[in-house]
Amino acid sequence: MKLYSHPLSGHSHRAHLFLSLIGIDADVLEVDLAAREHKSASFLALNPFGQLPVLEDGDVIISDSNAILVYLAKKYAPEGWLPEEPAAAAAVQRWLSVAAGEIAYGPCAARLVTLFGAKFDTEEVIARAHRILQLIDDHLVDRDWIAASRPTIADVALYSYIARAPEGNVDRSAYRNVTAWLERIEALPGFQPFQKSPVGTVEAA
């Protein structure tokens, strides 16, 4: 199994983290974004969208980080990472949508500004980040995990960009429930940390 990835990509980290949590030793292949390797003909043959990550499992090619989580959960993970019961499965899907929406356009976007000079409205994306962090903090008032009574791929999908939110100048210190949740994920067997970058607030250094 191969994972085409980049160490500063939170989307890539989701896939790498889940592989590690379920004990799969995949070959992690770094794609050179600076050299635009992700736009090369060979990479576009894997993913015509030219985006990371991409999972290659024999003849099966999966792109999109959340799709990779679903595939791995269905094929390789112990029961519970993606529940079968309809309401529980729907709860996980709800938070995968948050990862692709509010997280991508909040803490992820804010980090892209400081890390790569992305042309987002800084105040707007930081405000979006705080809105979703407050919502998640409130959601975690009386629960340990995002979508179920145990960790699921919803927790994996949300973790990376929330963990590195300070790199986008998003202060996480007020969100105590979020902080405790991050610590629970980091205590899971097989946890794989997301590379830190020396940008943003002091907390991120």
CSV table of N, CA and C in Angstrom, one decimal, residues 19-171:
chain,number,residue,atom,x,y,z
A,19,LEU,N,-4.0,5.3,9.2
A,19,LEU,CA,-3.2,4.1,8.9
A,19,LEU,C,-2.4,3.7,10.1
A,20,SER,N,-1.8,4.6,10.8
A,20,SER,CA,-1.0,4.3,12.0
A,20,SER,C,-1.9,3.8,13.1
A,21,LEU,N,-3.0,4.4,13.3
A,21,LEU,CA,-3.9,4.0,14.4
A,21,LEU,C,-4.4,2.6,14.2
A,22,ILE,N,-4.6,2.2,13.0
A,22,ILE,CA,-5.1,0.8,12.7
A,22,ILE,C,-4.0,-0.2,12.4
A,23,GLY,N,-2.8,0.3,12.5
A,23,GLY,CA,-1.6,-0.6,12.5
A,23,GLY,C,-1.3,-1.1,11.1
A,24,ILE,N,-1.5,-0.2,10.1
A,24,ILE,CA,-1.1,-0.6,8.7
A,24,ILE,C,0.2,0.2,8.3
A,25,ASP,N,1.1,-0.6,7.9
A,25,ASP,CA,2.4,0.0,7.6
A,25,ASP,C,2.5,0.2,6.1
A,26,ALA,N,2.1,1.4,5.6
A,26,ALA,CA,2.1,1.8,4.2
A,26,ALA,C,3.3,2.5,3.9
A,27,ASP,N,3.7,2.5,2.6
A,27,ASP,CA,4.8,3.3,2.1
A,27,ASP,C,4.3,4.7,1.9
A,28,VAL,N,4.8,5.7,2.7
A,28,VAL,CA,4.4,7.1,2.6
A,28,VAL,C,5.4,7.8,1.7
A,29,LEU,N,4.9,8.2,0.5
A,29,LEU,CA,5.7,8.8,-0.5
A,29,LEU,C,5.4,10.3,-0.6
A,30,GLU,N,6.4,11.1,-0.3
A,30,GLU,CA,6.3,12.6,-0.3
A,30,GLU,C,6.2,13.1,-1.7
A,31,VAL,N,5.2,13.9,-2.0
A,31,VAL,CA,5.0,14.5,-3.3
A,31,VAL,C,5.6,15.9,-3.2
A,32,ASP,N,6.4,16.3,-4.1
A,32,ASP,CA,7.1,17.6,-4.0
A,32,ASP,C,6.1,18.7,-4.6
A,33,LEU,N,5.5,19.4,-3.6
A,33,LEU,CA,4.5,20.4,-4.0
A,33,LEU,C,5.2,21.6,-4.6
A,34,ALA,N,6.4,22.0,-4.1
A,34,ALA,CA,7.1,23.1,-4.6
A,34,ALA,C,7.5,23.0,-6.0
A,35,ALA,N,7.8,21.7,-6.4
A,35,ALA,CA,8.1,21.5,-7.8
A,35,ALA,C,6.9,21.1,-8.7
A,36,ARG,N,5.7,21.3,-8.0
A,36,ARG,CA,4.4,21.0,-8.7
A,36,ARG,C,4.3,19.6,-9.2
A,37,GLU,N,4.9,18.7,-8.4
A,37,GLU,CA,4.8,17.2,-8.8
A,37,GLU,C,3.3,16.8,-8.8
A,38,HIS,N,2.5,17.4,-8.0
A,38,HIS,CA,1.1,17.0,-7.9
A,38,HIS,C,0.3,17.4,-9.2
A,39,LYS,N,0.9,18.2,-10.1
A,39,LYS,CA,0.3,18.6,-11.3
A,39,LYS,C,1.0,17.9,-12.5
A,40,SER,N,1.9,16.9,-12.2
A,40,SER,CA,2.6,16.2,-13.3
A,40,SER,C,1.6,15.2,-13.9
A,41,ALA,N,2.0,14.7,-15.1
A,41,ALA,CA,1.1,13.8,-15.8
A,41,ALA,C,1.0,12.5,-15.0
A,42,SER,N,2.1,12.0,-14.4
A,42,SER,CA,2.1,10.8,-13.7
A,42,SER,C,1.2,10.8,-12.4
A,43,PHE,N,1.2,12.0,-11.7
A,43,PHE,CA,0.3,12.1,-10.6
A,43,PHE,C,-1.1,12.3,-11.0
A,44,LEU,N,-1.4,13.1,-12.0
A,44,LEU,CA,-2.7,13.3,-12.5
A,44,LEU,C,-3.4,12.0,-13.0
A,45,ALA,N,-2.6,11.1,-13.4
A,45,ALA,CA,-3.1,9.8,-13.7
A,45,ALA,C,-3.7,9.1,-12.5
A,46,LEU,N,-3.1,9.4,-11.3
A,46,LEU,CA,-3.7,8.8,-10.1
A,46,LEU,C,-4.9,9.6,-9.6
A,47,ASN,N,-4.7,11.0,-9.7
A,47,ASN,CA,-5.8,11.8,-9.2
A,47,ASN,C,-5.9,13.0,-10.1
A,48,PRO,N,-6.9,13.0,-11.0
A,48,PRO,CA,-7.0,14.1,-12.0
A,48,PRO,C,-7.3,15.5,-11.4
A,49,PHE,N,-7.7,15.5,-10.1
A,49,PHE,CA,-7.8,16.8,-9.4
A,49,PHE,C,-6.5,17.4,-9.0
A,50,GLY,N,-5.4,16.6,-9.0
A,50,GLY,CA,-4.1,17.1,-8.7
A,50,GLY,C,-4.0,17.5,-7.2
A,51,GLN,N,-4.6,16.7,-6.3
A,51,GLN,CA,-4.6,17.0,-4.9
A,51,GLN,C,-4.1,15.8,-4.1
A,52,LEU,N,-3.6,16.2,-2.9
A,52,LEU,CA,-3.2,15.1,-2.0
A,52,LEU,C,-4.2,15.0,-0.9
A,53,PRO,N,-4.3,13.8,-0.2
A,53,PRO,CA,-3.5,12.6,-0.5
A,53,PRO,C,-4.1,11.7,-1.5
A,54,VAL,N,-3.4,10.7,-1.9
A,54,VAL,CA,-3.9,9.6,-2.7
A,54,VAL,C,-3.4,8.3,-2.1
A,55,LEU,N,-4.3,7.3,-2.0
A,55,LEU,CA,-4.0,6.0,-1.5
A,55,LEU,C,-4.0,5.0,-2.6
A,56,GLU,N,-2.9,4.2,-2.8
A,56,GLU,CA,-2.9,3.2,-3.8
A,56,GLU,C,-2.8,1.8,-3.0
A,57,ASP,N,-3.8,1.0,-3.2
A,57,ASP,CA,-3.9,-0.3,-2.5
A,57,ASP,C,-4.1,-1.3,-3.6
A,58,GLY,N,-3.0,-1.8,-4.1
A,58,GLY,CA,-3.1,-2.7,-5.2
A,58,GLY,C,-3.6,-2.0,-6.4
A,59,ASP,N,-4.7,-2.6,-7.0
A,59,ASP,CA,-5.4,-2.0,-8.1
A,59,ASP,C,-6.4,-0.8,-7.8
A,60,VAL,N,-6.5,-0.6,-6.5
A,60,VAL,CA,-7.5,0.4,-6.0
A,60,VAL,C,-6.8,1.7,-5.8
A,61,ILE,N,-7.3,2.8,-6.4
A,61,ILE,CA,-6.8,4.1,-6.1
A,61,ILE,C,-7.9,5.0,-5.5
A,62,ILE,N,-7.6,5.5,-4.4
A,62,ILE,CA,-8.6,6.4,-3.6
A,62,ILE,C,-7.9,7.7,-3.4
A,63,SER,N,-8.6,8.8,-3.9
A,63,SER,CA,-8.2,10.2,-3.6
A,63,SER,C,-9.3,10.8,-2.7
A,64,ASP,N,-8.9,11.9,-2.1
A,64,ASP,CA,-9.7,12.6,-1.1
A,64,ASP,C,-9.5,12.0,0.3
A,65,SER,N,-9.1,12.8,1.2
A,65,SER,CA,-8.7,12.3,2.6
A,65,SER,C,-9.9,11.6,3.3
A,66,ASN,N,-11.1,12.2,3.2
A,66,ASN,CA,-12.2,11.5,3.9
A,66,ASN,C,-12.6,10.2,3.2
A,67,ALA,N,-12.5,10.2,1.9
A,67,ALA,CA,-12.8,8.9,1.2
A,67,ALA,C,-11.8,7.9,1.6
A,68,ILE,N,-10.6,8.3,1.7
A,68,ILE,CA,-9.5,7.3,2.2
A,68,ILE,C,-9.9,6.8,3.6
A,69,LEU,N,-10.3,7.6,4.5
A,69,LEU,CA,-10.7,7.2,5.8
A,69,LEU,C,-11.8,6.1,5.7
A,70,VAL,N,-12.8,6.4,4.9
A,70,VAL,CA,-14.0,5.5,4.7
A,70,VAL,C,-13.5,4.2,4.2
A,71,TYR,N,-12.6,4.2,3.2
A,71,TYR,CA,-12.1,3.0,2.5
A,71,TYR,C,-11.4,2.1,3.6
A,72,LEU,N,-10.4,2.8,4.3
A,72,LEU,CA,-9.6,2.0,5.2
A,72,LEU,C,-10.5,1.5,6.4
A,73,ALA,N,-11.5,2.3,6.8
A,73,ALA,CA,-12.3,1.8,7.9
A,73,ALA,C,-13.2,0.6,7.4
A,74,LYS,N,-13.7,0.6,6.2
A,74,LYS,CA,-14.5,-0.5,5.7
A,74,LYS,C,-13.7,-1.7,5.5
A,75,LYS,N,-12.5,-1.5,5.0
A,75,LYS,CA,-11.7,-2.7,4.5
A,75,LYS,C,-10.8,-3.3,5.6
A,76,TYR,N,-10.2,-2.4,6.5
A,76,TYR,CA,-9.1,-2.8,7.3
A,76,TYR,C,-9.3,-2.6,8.8
A,77,ALA,N,-10.1,-1.6,9.2
A,77,ALA,CA,-10.2,-1.2,10.6
A,77,ALA,C,-11.1,-2.1,11.4
A,78,PRO,N,-10.8,-2.2,12.7
A,78,PRO,CA,-11.7,-2.9,13.6
A,78,PRO,C,-13.0,-2.2,13.6
A,79,GLU,N,-14.0,-3.0,14.0
A,79,GLU,CA,-15.4,-2.5,14.0
A,79,GLU,C,-15.5,-1.3,15.0
A,80,GLY,N,-16.2,-0.3,14.6
A,80,GLY,CA,-16.4,0.9,15.5
A,80,GLY,C,-15.8,2.1,14.9
A,81,TRP,N,-14.8,2.1,14.1
A,81,TRP,CA,-14.2,3.3,13.5
A,81,TRP,C,-15.2,3.9,12.5
A,82,LEU,N,-16.0,3.1,11.9
A,82,LEU,CA,-17.1,3.6,11.0
A,82,LEU,C,-18.3,2.7,11.3
A,83,PRO,N,-19.2,3.2,12.2
A,83,PRO,CA,-20.3,2.4,12.6
A,83,PRO,C,-21.2,2.0,11.5
A,84,GLU,N,-21.9,0.8,11.6
A,84,GLU,CA,-22.8,0.3,10.6
A,84,GLU,C,-24.2,0.8,10.9
A,85,GLU,N,-24.5,1.0,12.2
A,85,GLU,CA,-25.9,1.4,12.6
A,85,GLU,C,-26.2,2.7,11.9
A,86,PRO,N,-27.4,2.9,11.3
A,86,PRO,CA,-27.7,4.0,10.5
A,86,PRO,C,-27.5,5.4,11.2
A,87,ALA,N,-28.0,5.5,12.4
A,87,ALA,CA,-27.9,6.8,13.1
A,87,ALA,C,-26.4,7.2,13.4
A,88,ALA,N,-25.7,6.1,13.8
A,88,ALA,CA,-24.3,6.3,14.2
A,88,ALA,C,-23.5,6.6,12.9
A,89,ALA,N,-23.8,5.9,11.8
A,89,ALA,CA,-23.1,6.2,10.6
A,89,ALA,C,-23.3,7.6,10.1
A,90,ALA,N,-24.6,8.0,10.2
A,90,ALA,CA,-25.0,9.4,9.8
A,90,ALA,C,-24.2,10.4,10.7
A,91,ALA,N,-24.1,10.2,12.0
A,91,ALA,CA,-23.4,11.1,12.9
A,91,ALA,C,-21.9,11.3,12.4
A,92,VAL,N,-21.3,10.2,12.0
A,92,VAL,CA,-19.9,10.2,11.5
A,92,VAL,C,-19.9,11.0,10.2
A,93,GLN,N,-20.8,10.8,9.3
A,93,GLN,CA,-20.8,11.5,8.1
A,93,GLN,C,-21.0,13.0,8.3
A,94,ARG,N,-21.8,13.3,9.2
A,94,ARG,CA,-22.1,14.8,9.5
A,94,ARG,C,-20.8,15.5,9.8
A,95,TRP,N,-19.9,14.8,10.6
A,95,TRP,CA,-18.6,15.4,11.0
A,95,TRP,C,-17.6,15.4,9.9
A,96,LEU,N,-17.7,14.4,9.0
A,96,LEU,CA,-16.8,14.4,7.9
A,96,LEU,C,-17.1,15.6,7.0
A,97,SER,N,-18.4,15.9,6.9
A,97,SER,CA,-18.8,17.1,6.1
A,97,SER,C,-18.2,18.4,6.8
A,98,VAL,N,-18.2,18.4,8.1
A,98,VAL,CA,-17.6,19.6,8.8
A,98,VAL,C,-16.1,19.7,8.5
A,99,ALA,N,-15.4,18.5,8.5
A,99,ALA,CA,-14.0,18.5,8.1
A,99,ALA,C,-13.8,19.1,6.7
A,100,ALA,N,-14.7,18.7,5.8
A,100,ALA,CA,-14.5,19.2,4.4
A,100,ALA,C,-15.0,20.6,4.2
A,101,GLY,N,-15.8,21.1,5.2
A,101,GLY,CA,-16.4,22.4,5.1
A,101,GLY,C,-15.8,23.4,6.0
A,102,GLU,N,-16.4,23.5,7.2
A,102,GLU,CA,-16.0,24.5,8.2
A,102,GLU,C,-14.6,24.4,8.6
A,103,ILE,N,-14.0,23.2,8.7
A,103,ILE,CA,-12.6,23.1,9.1
A,103,ILE,C,-11.7,23.6,7.9
A,104,ALA,N,-12.1,23.1,6.7
A,104,ALA,CA,-11.3,23.5,5.6
A,104,ALA,C,-11.3,25.0,5.3
A,105,TYR,N,-12.4,25.7,5.6
A,105,TYR,CA,-12.5,27.1,5.3
A,105,TYR,C,-12.3,28.0,6.5
A,106,GLY,N,-12.0,27.3,7.7
A,106,GLY,CA,-11.7,28.0,8.9
A,106,GLY,C,-10.2,27.8,9.3
A,107,PRO,N,-9.9,26.9,10.2
A,107,PRO,CA,-8.5,26.7,10.7
A,107,PRO,C,-7.6,26.3,9.6
A,108,CYS,N,-8.0,25.5,8.6
A,108,CYS,CA,-7.1,25.1,7.5
A,108,CYS,C,-6.8,26.3,6.7
A,109,ALA,N,-7.7,27.1,6.3
A,109,ALA,CA,-7.5,28.3,5.5
A,109,ALA,C,-6.6,29.3,6.2
A,110,ALA,N,-6.8,29.5,7.5
A,110,ALA,CA,-6.0,30.4,8.3
A,110,ALA,C,-4.6,30.0,8.3
A,111,ARG,N,-4.3,28.7,8.4
A,111,ARG,CA,-3.0,28.2,8.4
A,111,ARG,C,-2.3,28.3,7.0
A,112,LEU,N,-3.1,28.2,5.9
A,112,LEU,CA,-2.6,28.4,4.6
A,112,LEU,C,-2.0,29.8,4.4
A,113,VAL,N,-2.7,30.8,5.1
A,113,VAL,CA,-2.2,32.1,4.9
A,113,VAL,C,-0.8,32.3,5.5
A,114,THR,N,-0.6,31.8,6.7
A,114,THR,CA,0.7,32.0,7.4
A,114,THR,C,1.8,31.1,6.8
A,115,LEU,N,1.4,29.9,6.4
A,115,LEU,CA,2.4,28.9,5.9
A,115,LEU,C,2.7,29.0,4.5
A,116,PHE,N,1.8,29.4,3.6
A,116,PHE,CA,2.0,29.4,2.2
A,116,PHE,C,1.6,30.7,1.5
A,117,GLY,N,1.2,31.7,2.3
A,117,GLY,CA,0.8,33.0,1.8
A,117,GLY,C,-0.4,33.0,1.0
A,118,ALA,N,-1.4,32.1,1.3
A,118,ALA,CA,-2.6,32.0,0.6
A,118,ALA,C,-3.4,33.3,0.7
A,119,LYS,N,-4.1,33.6,-0.4
A,119,LYS,CA,-4.8,34.9,-0.5
A,119,LYS,C,-6.2,34.9,0.1
A,120,PHE,N,-6.4,34.5,1.4
A,120,PHE,CA,-7.6,34.5,2.0
A,120,PHE,C,-7.8,35.8,2.8
A,121,ASP,N,-9.0,36.2,3.2
A,121,ASP,CA,-9.2,37.3,4.1
A,121,ASP,C,-8.9,36.8,5.5
A,122,THR,N,-7.8,37.2,6.1
A,122,THR,CA,-7.3,36.7,7.3
A,122,THR,C,-8.4,36.8,8.4
A,123,GLU,N,-9.0,37.9,8.6
A,123,GLU,CA,-9.9,38.1,9.7
A,123,GLU,C,-11.1,37.2,9.5
A,124,GLU,N,-11.5,37.0,8.2
A,124,GLU,CA,-12.7,36.2,8.0
A,124,GLU,C,-12.4,34.7,8.3
A,125,VAL,N,-11.3,34.2,7.9
A,125,VAL,CA,-11.0,32.8,8.1
A,125,VAL,C,-10.7,32.5,9.5
A,126,ILE,N,-10.1,33.4,10.2
A,126,ILE,CA,-9.9,33.2,11.7
A,126,ILE,C,-11.2,33.3,12.4
A,127,ALA,N,-12.1,34.1,12.0
A,127,ALA,CA,-13.5,34.2,12.6
A,127,ALA,C,-14.2,32.9,12.4
A,128,ARG,N,-14.1,32.4,11.2
A,128,ARG,CA,-14.7,31.1,10.9
A,128,ARG,C,-14.2,30.0,11.8
A,129,ALA,N,-12.8,30.0,12.0
A,129,ALA,CA,-12.2,29.0,12.8
A,129,ALA,C,-12.7,29.1,14.2
A,130,HIS,N,-12.9,30.3,14.8
A,130,HIS,CA,-13.4,30.4,16.1
A,130,HIS,C,-14.8,29.9,16.2
A,131,ARG,N,-15.6,30.2,15.2
A,131,ARG,CA,-17.0,29.7,15.2
A,131,ARG,C,-17.1,28.2,15.3
A,132,ILE,N,-16.3,27.5,14.5
A,132,ILE,CA,-16.4,26.0,14.5
A,132,ILE,C,-15.7,25.5,15.8
A,133,LEU,N,-14.7,26.1,16.3
A,133,LEU,CA,-14.1,25.6,17.5
A,133,LEU,C,-15.0,25.8,18.7
A,134,GLN,N,-15.8,26.9,18.7
A,134,GLN,CA,-16.7,27.0,19.8
A,134,GLN,C,-17.9,26.0,19.7
A,135,LEU,N,-18.3,25.7,18.5
A,135,LEU,CA,-19.4,24.7,18.3
A,135,LEU,C,-18.9,23.3,18.7
A,136,ILE,N,-17.6,23.0,18.4
A,136,ILE,CA,-17.1,21.7,18.7
A,136,ILE,C,-16.9,21.6,20.3
A,137,ASP,N,-16.4,22.7,20.8
A,137,ASP,CA,-16.1,22.8,22.3
A,137,ASP,C,-17.5,22.6,23.0
A,138,ASP,N,-18.5,23.2,22.6
A,138,ASP,CA,-19.9,23.0,23.2
A,138,ASP,C,-20.3,21.6,23.0
A,139,HIS,N,-20.1,21.0,21.8
A,139,HIS,CA,-20.5,19.6,21.5
A,139,HIS,C,-19.8,18.6,22.5
A,140,LEU,N,-18.6,18.9,22.9
A,140,LEU,CA,-17.8,18.0,23.7
A,140,LEU,C,-18.0,18.2,25.2
A,141,VAL,N,-18.9,19.1,25.6
A,141,VAL,CA,-19.1,19.3,27.0
A,141,VAL,C,-19.4,18.1,27.8
A,142,ASP,N,-20.2,17.2,27.3
A,142,ASP,CA,-20.6,16.0,28.0
A,142,ASP,C,-20.2,14.7,27.3
A,143,ARG,N,-19.2,14.8,26.4
A,143,ARG,CA,-18.8,13.6,25.7
A,143,ARG,C,-17.3,13.6,25.4
A,144,ASP,N,-16.7,12.4,25.3
A,144,ASP,CA,-15.3,12.3,25.0
A,144,ASP,C,-14.9,12.4,23.6
A,145,TRP,N,-15.8,11.9,22.7
A,145,TRP,CA,-15.5,11.7,21.3
A,145,TRP,C,-16.6,12.4,20.4
A,146,ILE,N,-16.2,12.7,19.2
A,146,ILE,CA,-17.0,13.6,18.4
A,146,ILE,C,-18.4,12.9,18.0
A,147,ALA,N,-18.4,11.7,17.5
A,147,ALA,CA,-19.6,11.1,16.9
A,147,ALA,C,-20.1,9.9,17.6
A,148,ALA,N,-19.4,9.3,18.6
A,148,ALA,CA,-19.8,8.1,19.2
A,148,ALA,C,-19.2,8.0,20.6
A,149,SER,N,-19.5,6.9,21.3
A,149,SER,CA,-18.9,6.8,22.6
A,149,SER,C,-17.5,6.3,22.6
A,150,ARG,N,-16.9,6.1,21.4
A,150,ARG,CA,-15.5,5.7,21.2
A,150,ARG,C,-15.0,6.5,20.0
A,151,PRO,N,-13.7,6.5,19.8
A,151,PRO,CA,-13.2,7.2,18.6
A,151,PRO,C,-13.6,6.6,17.3
A,152,THR,N,-13.9,7.5,16.3
A,152,THR,CA,-14.3,7.1,15.0
A,152,THR,C,-13.4,7.9,14.0
A,153,ILE,N,-13.7,7.6,12.7
A,153,ILE,CA,-13.0,8.4,11.7
A,153,ILE,C,-13.4,9.9,11.7
A,154,ALA,N,-14.5,10.2,12.4
A,154,ALA,CA,-14.8,11.6,12.5
A,154,ALA,C,-13.8,12.4,13.3
A,155,ASP,N,-13.3,11.7,14.4
A,155,ASP,CA,-12.2,12.3,15.2
A,155,ASP,C,-11.0,12.5,14.4
A,156,VAL,N,-10.6,11.5,13.6
A,156,VAL,CA,-9.4,11.5,12.8
A,156,VAL,C,-9.5,12.7,11.8
A,157,ALA,N,-10.7,12.8,11.2
A,157,ALA,CA,-10.9,13.8,10.1
A,157,ALA,C,-10.7,15.2,10.7
A,158,LEU,N,-11.1,15.4,11.9
A,158,LEU,CA,-11.1,16.8,12.5
A,158,LEU,C,-9.8,17.1,13.1
A,159,TYR,N,-9.0,16.1,13.5
A,159,TYR,CA,-7.9,16.4,14.4
A,159,TYR,C,-6.8,17.3,13.8
A,160,SER,N,-6.3,17.0,12.6
A,160,SER,CA,-5.1,17.6,12.2
A,160,SER,C,-5.1,19.1,12.1
A,161,TYR,N,-6.1,19.7,11.5
A,161,TYR,CA,-6.2,21.2,11.4
A,161,TYR,C,-6.5,21.9,12.7
A,162,ILE,N,-7.3,21.2,13.5
A,162,ILE,CA,-7.6,21.8,14.8
A,162,ILE,C,-6.3,21.8,15.7
A,163,ALA,N,-5.5,20.7,15.6
A,163,ALA,CA,-4.3,20.6,16.4
A,163,ALA,C,-3.3,21.7,16.0
A,164,ARG,N,-3.3,22.0,14.7
A,164,ARG,CA,-2.4,23.0,14.2
A,164,ARG,C,-3.0,24.4,13.9
A,165,ALA,N,-4.2,24.6,14.5
A,165,ALA,CA,-4.9,25.9,14.3
A,165,ALA,C,-4.0,27.1,14.8
A,166,PRO,N,-3.3,27.0,15.8
A,166,PRO,CA,-2.4,28.1,16.2
A,166,PRO,C,-1.4,28.6,15.2
A,167,GLU,N,-1.1,27.7,14.3
A,167,GLU,CA,-0.2,28.1,13.2
A,167,GLU,C,-0.8,29.1,12.2
A,168,GLY,N,-2.1,29.1,12.3
A,168,GLY,CA,-2.9,30.1,11.5
A,168,GLY,C,-3.3,31.3,12.3
A,169,ASN,N,-2.7,31.5,13.5
A,169,ASN,CA,-3.0,32.6,14.4
A,169,ASN,C,-4.4,32.4,15.0
A,170,VAL,N,-4.8,31.2,15.2
A,170,VAL,CA,-6.1,30.9,15.8
A,170,VAL,C,-5.8,30.4,17.2
A,171,ASP,N,-6.2,31.2,18.2
A,171,ASP,CA,-5.9,30.9,19.6
A,171,ASP,C,-6.9,29.9,20.1
